[in-house]
């Protein structure tokens, strides 16, 4: 199956230019014929003119044959090794494919081209314009909204059940949790959680003396009088309140320091103690495989998606306003920060080179596939439109050079007599 190539307006202009140059080259050939006929068998100076015209005819005819043989059979005669383009278009396509893949569509060439284009700096200048950054935000928000709309809860659930949870169950997390816990203790991040627990414990003791008495009273001796137990329980409640208040108000309380030591030991055991690591992995598996874990995760996903969609749909909302400001700032930094620009250039260039190296071999065969669909004659005509005008200069030069060569040969022959 062949493909018909439609002519564009530019092709029509090329055809007109080709026709003009072809007429000029043919006109010189005809002029050489006329001059040759008019000066035939003439002596003197006209003999030199006749020799020049004769050689010009030969040069013009030879170069006409050479140029014509590229695209068609001269005079329609199927002379061997003529009409090369129609007959060899598939071979040319393969050669062009090899040339492009070997010299142009390579990772190194793509990287060098990107680095020399100053694309990052130009992109920074474009992005620093608020109107352009706003366009990026608008289109990006629209794409993100459509993408999230197309992701159903069922698809997310399937990914979590069949991919995320099994991977989390299989991967050991105890050493990771141990490292994280150690860093949390070193940075005093856990102090906020301790504060929360101590405050809540103090408030509970303050609001629930009866429950405290009921819990502690279970351990009271049965043989002591009730009023003695009541005095003891009241005293214990008062001391418990005072002790919890001391822990709450003293950042260096011994209880707080003991909690720090406990967490450090736990972090070390999570990284080094096999028994602790095994218990942690068992706890992780139990937690991940609990049905409520999946339902809670899906609920969080629904809240997150709804929140993001609402934020993306607000033109003057905090999310889009913040993204817009960050993009404008990034555009400015790409122009003024050479280190950032060089880092972005390097990473984008590596990404471009990687894409070309990975997918270039799959793109190049498009050349052969497209050219193979072309009709041979029409392909030759189309190629001639692009290069035929310049090839006509070969005919013109052949006519002129041939004439000069004929004049030189005739002159030398006459001088030799």
PDB file of N, CA and C in Angstrom, residues 304-366:
ATOM      1  N   UNK A 304      -8.009  12.751  51.333  1.00  0.00           N
ATOM      2  CA  UNK A 304      -6.915  13.418  50.625  1.00  0.00           C
ATOM      3  C   UNK A 304      -7.331  13.814  49.222  1.00  0.00           C
ATOM      4  N   UNK A 305      -7.979  12.901  48.485  1.00  0.00           N
ATOM      5  CA  UNK A 305      -8.379  13.224  47.123  1.00  0.00           C
ATOM      6  C   UNK A 305      -9.400  14.352  47.104  1.00  0.00           C
ATOM      7  N   UNK A 306     -10.379  14.297  47.983  1.00  0.00           N
ATOM      8  CA  UNK A 306     -11.394  15.349  48.021  1.00  0.00           C
ATOM      9  C   UNK A 306     -10.773  16.700  48.370  1.00  0.00           C
ATOM     10  N   UNK A 307      -9.831  16.682  49.311  1.00  0.00           N
ATOM     11  CA  UNK A 307      -9.168  17.922  49.703  1.00  0.00           C
ATOM     12  C   UNK A 307      -8.357  18.505  48.549  1.00  0.00           C
ATOM     13  N   UNK A 308      -7.610  17.628  47.850  1.00  0.00           N
ATOM     14  CA  UNK A 308      -6.799  18.095  46.726  1.00  0.00           C
ATOM     15  C   UNK A 308      -7.667  18.620  45.590  1.00  0.00           C
ATOM     16  N   UNK A 309      -8.750  17.909  45.280  1.00  0.00           N
ATOM     17  CA  UNK A 309      -9.637  18.357  44.205  1.00  0.00           C
ATOM     18  C   UNK A 309     -10.247  19.705  44.539  1.00  0.00           C
ATOM     19  N   UNK A 310     -10.682  19.874  45.787  1.00  0.00           N
ATOM     20  CA  UNK A 310     -11.249  21.170  46.188  1.00  0.00           C
ATOM     21  C   UNK A 310     -10.198  22.271  46.082  1.00  0.00           C
ATOM     22  N   UNK A 311      -8.964  21.959  46.504  1.00  0.00           N
ATOM     23  CA  UNK A 311      -7.900  22.971  46.444  1.00  0.00           C
ATOM     24  C   UNK A 311      -7.535  23.305  45.004  1.00  0.00           C
ATOM     25  N   UNK A 312      -7.522  22.293  44.129  1.00  0.00           N
ATOM     26  CA  UNK A 312      -7.179  22.534  42.725  1.00  0.00           C
ATOM     27  C   UNK A 312      -8.262  23.318  41.996  1.00  0.00           C
ATOM     28  N   UNK A 313      -9.506  23.219  42.461  1.00  0.00           N
ATOM     29  CA  UNK A 313     -10.610  23.909  41.795  1.00  0.00           C
ATOM     30  C   UNK A 313     -10.766  25.353  42.247  1.00  0.00           C
ATOM     31  N   UNK A 314     -10.000  25.765  43.254  1.00  0.00           N
ATOM     32  CA  UNK A 314     -10.093  27.148  43.738  1.00  0.00           C
ATOM     33  C   UNK A 314      -9.028  28.007  43.052  1.00  0.00           C
ATOM     34  N   UNK A 315      -9.428  28.893  42.107  1.00  0.00           N
ATOM     35  CA  UNK A 315      -8.426  29.711  41.389  1.00  0.00           C
ATOM     36  C   UNK A 315      -7.575  30.565  42.324  1.00  0.00           C
ATOM     37  N   UNK A 316      -8.186  31.085  43.384  1.00  0.00           N
ATOM     38  CA  UNK A 316      -7.449  31.946  44.313  1.00  0.00           C
ATOM     39  C   UNK A 316      -7.166  31.239  45.638  1.00  0.00           C
ATOM     40  N   UNK A 317      -7.237  29.901  45.620  1.00  0.00           N
ATOM     41  CA  UNK A 317      -6.981  29.151  46.839  1.00  0.00           C
ATOM     42  C   UNK A 317      -5.518  29.153  47.230  1.00  0.00           C
ATOM     43  N   UNK A 318      -5.242  28.672  48.429  1.00  0.00           N
ATOM     44  CA  UNK A 318      -3.876  28.711  48.955  1.00  0.00           C
ATOM     45  C   UNK A 318      -2.941  27.818  48.157  1.00  0.00           C
ATOM     46  N   UNK A 319      -3.440  26.657  47.713  1.00  0.00           N
ATOM     47  CA  UNK A 319      -2.569  25.727  46.992  1.00  0.00           C
ATOM     48  C   UNK A 319      -2.093  26.324  45.681  1.00  0.00           C
ATOM     49  N   UNK A 320      -3.035  26.779  44.848  1.00  0.00           N
ATOM     50  CA  UNK A 320      -2.647  27.320  43.547  1.00  0.00           C
ATOM     51  C   UNK A 320      -1.868  28.612  43.689  1.00  0.00           C
ATOM     52  N   UNK A 321      -2.215  29.432  44.687  1.00  0.00           N
ATOM     53  CA  UNK A 321      -1.456  30.668  44.911  1.00  0.00           C
ATOM     54  C   UNK A 321      -0.023  30.351  45.316  1.00  0.00           C
ATOM     55  N   UNK A 322       0.134  29.353  46.179  1.00  0.00           N
ATOM     56  CA  UNK A 322       1.484  28.990  46.628  1.00  0.00           C
ATOM     57  C   UNK A 322       2.299  28.395  45.481  1.00  0.00           C
ATOM     58  N   UNK A 323       1.677  27.527  44.708  1.00  0.00           N
ATOM     59  CA  UNK A 323       2.388  26.941  43.569  1.00  0.00           C
ATOM     60  C   UNK A 323       2.800  28.022  42.577  1.00  0.00           C
ATOM     61  N   UNK A 324       1.910  28.982  42.323  1.00  0.00           N
ATOM     62  CA  UNK A 324       2.224  30.084  41.407  1.00  0.00           C
ATOM     63  C   UNK A 324       3.430  30.872  41.903  1.00  0.00           C
ATOM     64  N   UNK A 325       3.425  31.201  43.197  1.00  0.00           N
ATOM     65  CA  UNK A 325       4.546  31.965  43.752  1.00  0.00           C
ATOM     66  C   UNK A 325       5.848  31.173  43.675  1.00  0.00           C
ATOM     67  N   UNK A 326       5.779  29.877  43.949  1.00  0.00           N
ATOM     68  CA  UNK A 326       6.982  29.043  43.888  1.00  0.00           C
ATOM     69  C   UNK A 326       7.518  28.938  42.465  1.00  0.00           C
ATOM     70  N   UNK A 327       6.628  28.853  41.478  1.00  0.00           N
ATOM     71  CA  UNK A 327       7.072  28.769  40.083  1.00  0.00           C
ATOM     72  C   UNK A 327       7.758  30.051  39.646  1.00  0.00           C
ATOM     73  N   UNK A 328       7.181  31.194  40.011  1.00  0.00           N
ATOM     74  CA  UNK A 328       7.808  32.472  39.651  1.00  0.00           C
ATOM     75  C   UNK A 328       9.178  32.588  40.311  1.00  0.00           C
ATOM     76  N   UNK A 329       9.256  32.198  41.595  1.00  0.00           N
ATOM     77  CA  UNK A 329      10.549  32.243  42.283  1.00  0.00           C
ATOM     78  C   UNK A 329      11.550  31.297  41.635  1.00  0.00           C
ATOM     79  N   UNK A 330      11.089  30.119  41.246  1.00  0.00           N
ATOM     80  CA  UNK A 330      11.979  29.159  40.580  1.00  0.00           C
ATOM     81  C   UNK A 330      12.489  29.733  39.264  1.00  0.00           C
ATOM     82  N   UNK A 331      11.613  30.386  38.497  1.00  0.00           N
ATOM     83  CA  UNK A 331      12.054  31.004  37.249  1.00  0.00           C
ATOM     84  C   UNK A 331      13.142  32.030  37.476  1.00  0.00           C
ATOM     85  N   UNK A 332      12.991  32.837  38.526  1.00  0.00           N
ATOM     86  CA  UNK A 332      14.021  33.819  38.833  1.00  0.00           C
ATOM     87  C   UNK A 332      15.333  33.170  39.256  1.00  0.00           C
ATOM     88  N   UNK A 333      15.256  32.114  40.066  1.00  0.00           N
ATOM     89  CA  UNK A 333      16.474  31.449  40.521  1.00  0.00           C
ATOM     90  C   UNK A 333      17.196  30.748  39.371  1.00  0.00           C
ATOM     91  N   UNK A 334      16.448  30.231  38.408  1.00  0.00           N
ATOM     92  CA  UNK A 334      17.089  29.589  37.263  1.00  0.00           C
ATOM     93  C   UNK A 334      17.908  30.587  36.443  1.00  0.00           C
ATOM     94  N   UNK A 335      17.600  31.856  36.575  1.00  0.00           N
ATOM     95  CA  UNK A 335      18.362  32.882  35.857  1.00  0.00           C
ATOM     96  C   UNK A 335      19.527  33.418  36.672  1.00  0.00           C
ATOM     97  N   UNK A 336      19.363  33.483  37.996  1.00  0.00           N
ATOM     98  CA  UNK A 336      20.366  34.156  38.828  1.00  0.00           C
ATOM     99  C   UNK A 336      21.268  33.202  39.598  1.00  0.00           C
ATOM    100  N   UNK A 337      20.901  31.937  39.690  1.00  0.00           N
ATOM    101  CA  UNK A 337      21.682  30.977  40.482  1.00  0.00           C
ATOM    102  C   UNK A 337      22.400  30.010  39.539  1.00  0.00           C
ATOM    103  N   UNK A 338      23.673  30.265  39.236  1.00  0.00           N
ATOM    104  CA  UNK A 338      24.394  29.388  38.294  1.00  0.00           C
ATOM    105  C   UNK A 338      24.487  27.946  38.775  1.00  0.00           C
ATOM    106  N   UNK A 339      24.638  27.760  40.092  1.00  0.00           N
ATOM    107  CA  UNK A 339      24.763  26.404  40.611  1.00  0.00           C
ATOM    108  C   UNK A 339      23.473  25.608  40.404  1.00  0.00           C
ATOM    109  N   UNK A 340      22.332  26.240  40.698  1.00  0.00           N
ATOM    110  CA  UNK A 340      21.040  25.578  40.483  1.00  0.00           C
ATOM    111  C   UNK A 340      20.825  25.302  39.006  1.00  0.00           C
ATOM    112  N   UNK A 341      21.153  26.284  38.169  1.00  0.00           N
ATOM    113  CA  UNK A 341      20.962  26.099  36.728  1.00  0.00           C
ATOM    114  C   UNK A 341      21.827  24.954  36.205  1.00  0.00           C
ATOM    115  N   UNK A 342      23.068  24.889  36.666  1.00  0.00           N
ATOM    116  CA  UNK A 342      23.953  23.800  36.224  1.00  0.00           C
ATOM    117  C   UNK A 342      23.432  22.448  36.698  1.00  0.00           C
ATOM    118  N   UNK A 343      22.898  22.408  37.912  1.00  0.00           N
ATOM    119  CA  UNK A 343      22.364  21.151  38.435  1.00  0.00           C
ATOM    120  C   UNK A 343      21.146  20.692  37.642  1.00  0.00           C
ATOM    121  N   UNK A 344      20.262  21.648  37.325  1.00  0.00           N
ATOM    122  CA  UNK A 344      19.074  21.310  36.523  1.00  0.00           C
ATOM    123  C   UNK A 344      19.498  20.886  35.117  1.00  0.00           C
ATOM    124  N   UNK A 345      20.444  21.617  34.523  1.00  0.00           N
ATOM    125  CA  UNK A 345      20.937  21.247  33.186  1.00  0.00           C
ATOM    126  C   UNK A 345      21.469  19.822  33.182  1.00  0.00           C
ATOM    127  N   UNK A 346      22.259  19.495  34.190  1.00  0.00           N
ATOM    128  CA  UNK A 346      22.879  18.174  34.235  1.00  0.00           C
ATOM    129  C   UNK A 346      21.827  17.075  34.369  1.00  0.00           C
ATOM    130  N   UNK A 347      20.876  17.283  35.246  1.00  0.00           N
ATOM    131  CA  UNK A 347      19.876  16.246  35.481  1.00  0.00           C
ATOM    132  C   UNK A 347      18.930  16.091  34.293  1.00  0.00           C
ATOM    133  N   UNK A 348      18.500  17.205  33.710  1.00  0.00           N
ATOM    134  CA  UNK A 348      17.613  17.109  32.552  1.00  0.00           C
ATOM    135  C   UNK A 348      18.354  16.510  31.368  1.00  0.00           C
ATOM    136  N   UNK A 349      19.606  16.902  31.172  1.00  0.00           N
ATOM    137  CA  UNK A 349      20.400  16.336  30.080  1.00  0.00           C
ATOM    138  C   UNK A 349      20.567  14.832  30.245  1.00  0.00           C
ATOM    139  N   UNK A 350      20.820  14.391  31.482  1.00  0.00           N
ATOM    140  CA  UNK A 350      20.932  12.950  31.729  1.00  0.00           C
ATOM    141  C   UNK A 350      19.610  12.244  31.438  1.00  0.00           C
ATOM    142  N   UNK A 351      18.502  12.887  31.805  1.00  0.00           N
ATOM    143  CA  UNK A 351      17.191  12.282  31.548  1.00  0.00           C
ATOM    144  C   UNK A 351      16.918  12.189  30.048  1.00  0.00           C
ATOM    145  N   UNK A 352      17.234  13.267  29.316  1.00  0.00           N
ATOM    146  CA  UNK A 352      17.033  13.265  27.864  1.00  0.00           C
ATOM    147  C   UNK A 352      17.899  12.186  27.214  1.00  0.00           C
ATOM    148  N   UNK A 353      19.162  12.114  27.637  1.00  0.00           N
ATOM    149  CA  UNK A 353      20.060  11.099  27.078  1.00  0.00           C
ATOM    150  C   UNK A 353      19.552   9.700  27.381  1.00  0.00           C
ATOM    151  N   UNK A 354      19.047   9.498  28.587  1.00  0.00           N
ATOM    152  CA  UNK A 354      18.515   8.185  28.940  1.00  0.00           C
ATOM    153  C   UNK A 354      17.310   7.799  28.098  1.00  0.00           C
ATOM    154  N   UNK A 355      16.427   8.765  27.853  1.00  0.00           N
ATOM    155  CA  UNK A 355      15.249   8.491  27.028  1.00  0.00           C
ATOM    156  C   UNK A 355      15.661   8.143  25.606  1.00  0.00           C
ATOM    157  N   UNK A 356      16.620   8.915  25.065  1.00  0.00           N
ATOM    158  CA  UNK A 356      17.069   8.656  23.688  1.00  0.00           C
ATOM    159  C   UNK A 356      17.745   7.297  23.591  1.00  0.00           C
ATOM    160  N   UNK A 357      18.618   6.990  24.553  1.00  0.00           N
ATOM    161  CA  UNK A 357      19.300   5.688  24.523  1.00  0.00           C
ATOM    162  C   UNK A 357      18.307   4.531  24.668  1.00  0.00           C
ATOM    163  N   UNK A 358      17.254   4.746  25.447  1.00  0.00           N
ATOM    164  CA  UNK A 358      16.290   3.674  25.704  1.00  0.00           C
ATOM    165  C   UNK A 358      15.313   3.490  24.558  1.00  0.00           C
ATOM    166  N   UNK A 359      14.808   4.611  24.026  1.00  0.00           N
ATOM    167  CA  UNK A 359      13.733   4.515  23.047  1.00  0.00           C
ATOM    168  C   UNK A 359      14.138   4.940  21.634  1.00  0.00           C
ATOM    169  N   UNK A 360      15.380   5.401  21.462  1.00  0.00           N
ATOM    170  CA  UNK A 360      15.812   5.852  20.145  1.00  0.00           C
ATOM    171  C   UNK A 360      15.740   4.763  19.099  1.00  0.00           C
ATOM    172  N   UNK A 361      16.170   3.548  19.472  1.00  0.00           N
ATOM    173  CA  UNK A 361      16.154   2.431  18.520  1.00  0.00           C
ATOM    174  C   UNK A 361      14.738   2.082  18.077  1.00  0.00           C
ATOM    175  N   UNK A 362      13.737   2.412  18.909  1.00  0.00           N
ATOM    176  CA  UNK A 362      12.357   2.133  18.539  1.00  0.00           C
ATOM    177  C   UNK A 362      11.765   3.245  17.674  1.00  0.00           C
ATOM    178  N   UNK A 363      12.361   4.438  17.738  1.00  0.00           N
ATOM    179  CA  UNK A 363      11.836   5.562  16.965  1.00  0.00           C
ATOM    180  C   UNK A 363      12.399   5.605  15.553  1.00  0.00           C
ATOM    181  N   UNK A 364      13.671   5.230  15.401  1.00  0.00           N
ATOM    182  CA  UNK A 364      14.327   5.346  14.099  1.00  0.00           C
ATOM    183  C   UNK A 364      13.635   4.538  13.006  1.00  0.00           C
ATOM    184  N   UNK A 365      13.149   3.311  13.268  1.00  0.00           N
ATOM    185  CA  UNK A 365      12.487   2.554  12.195  1.00  0.00           C
ATOM    186  C   UNK A 365      11.284   3.250  11.584  1.00  0.00           C
ATOM    187  N   UNK A 366      10.787   4.305  12.218  1.00  0.00           N
ATOM    188  CA  UNK A 366       9.681   5.067  11.626  1.00  0.00           C
ATOM    189  C   UNK A 366      10.089   5.607  10.263  1.00  0.00           C
TER     190      UNK A 366
END
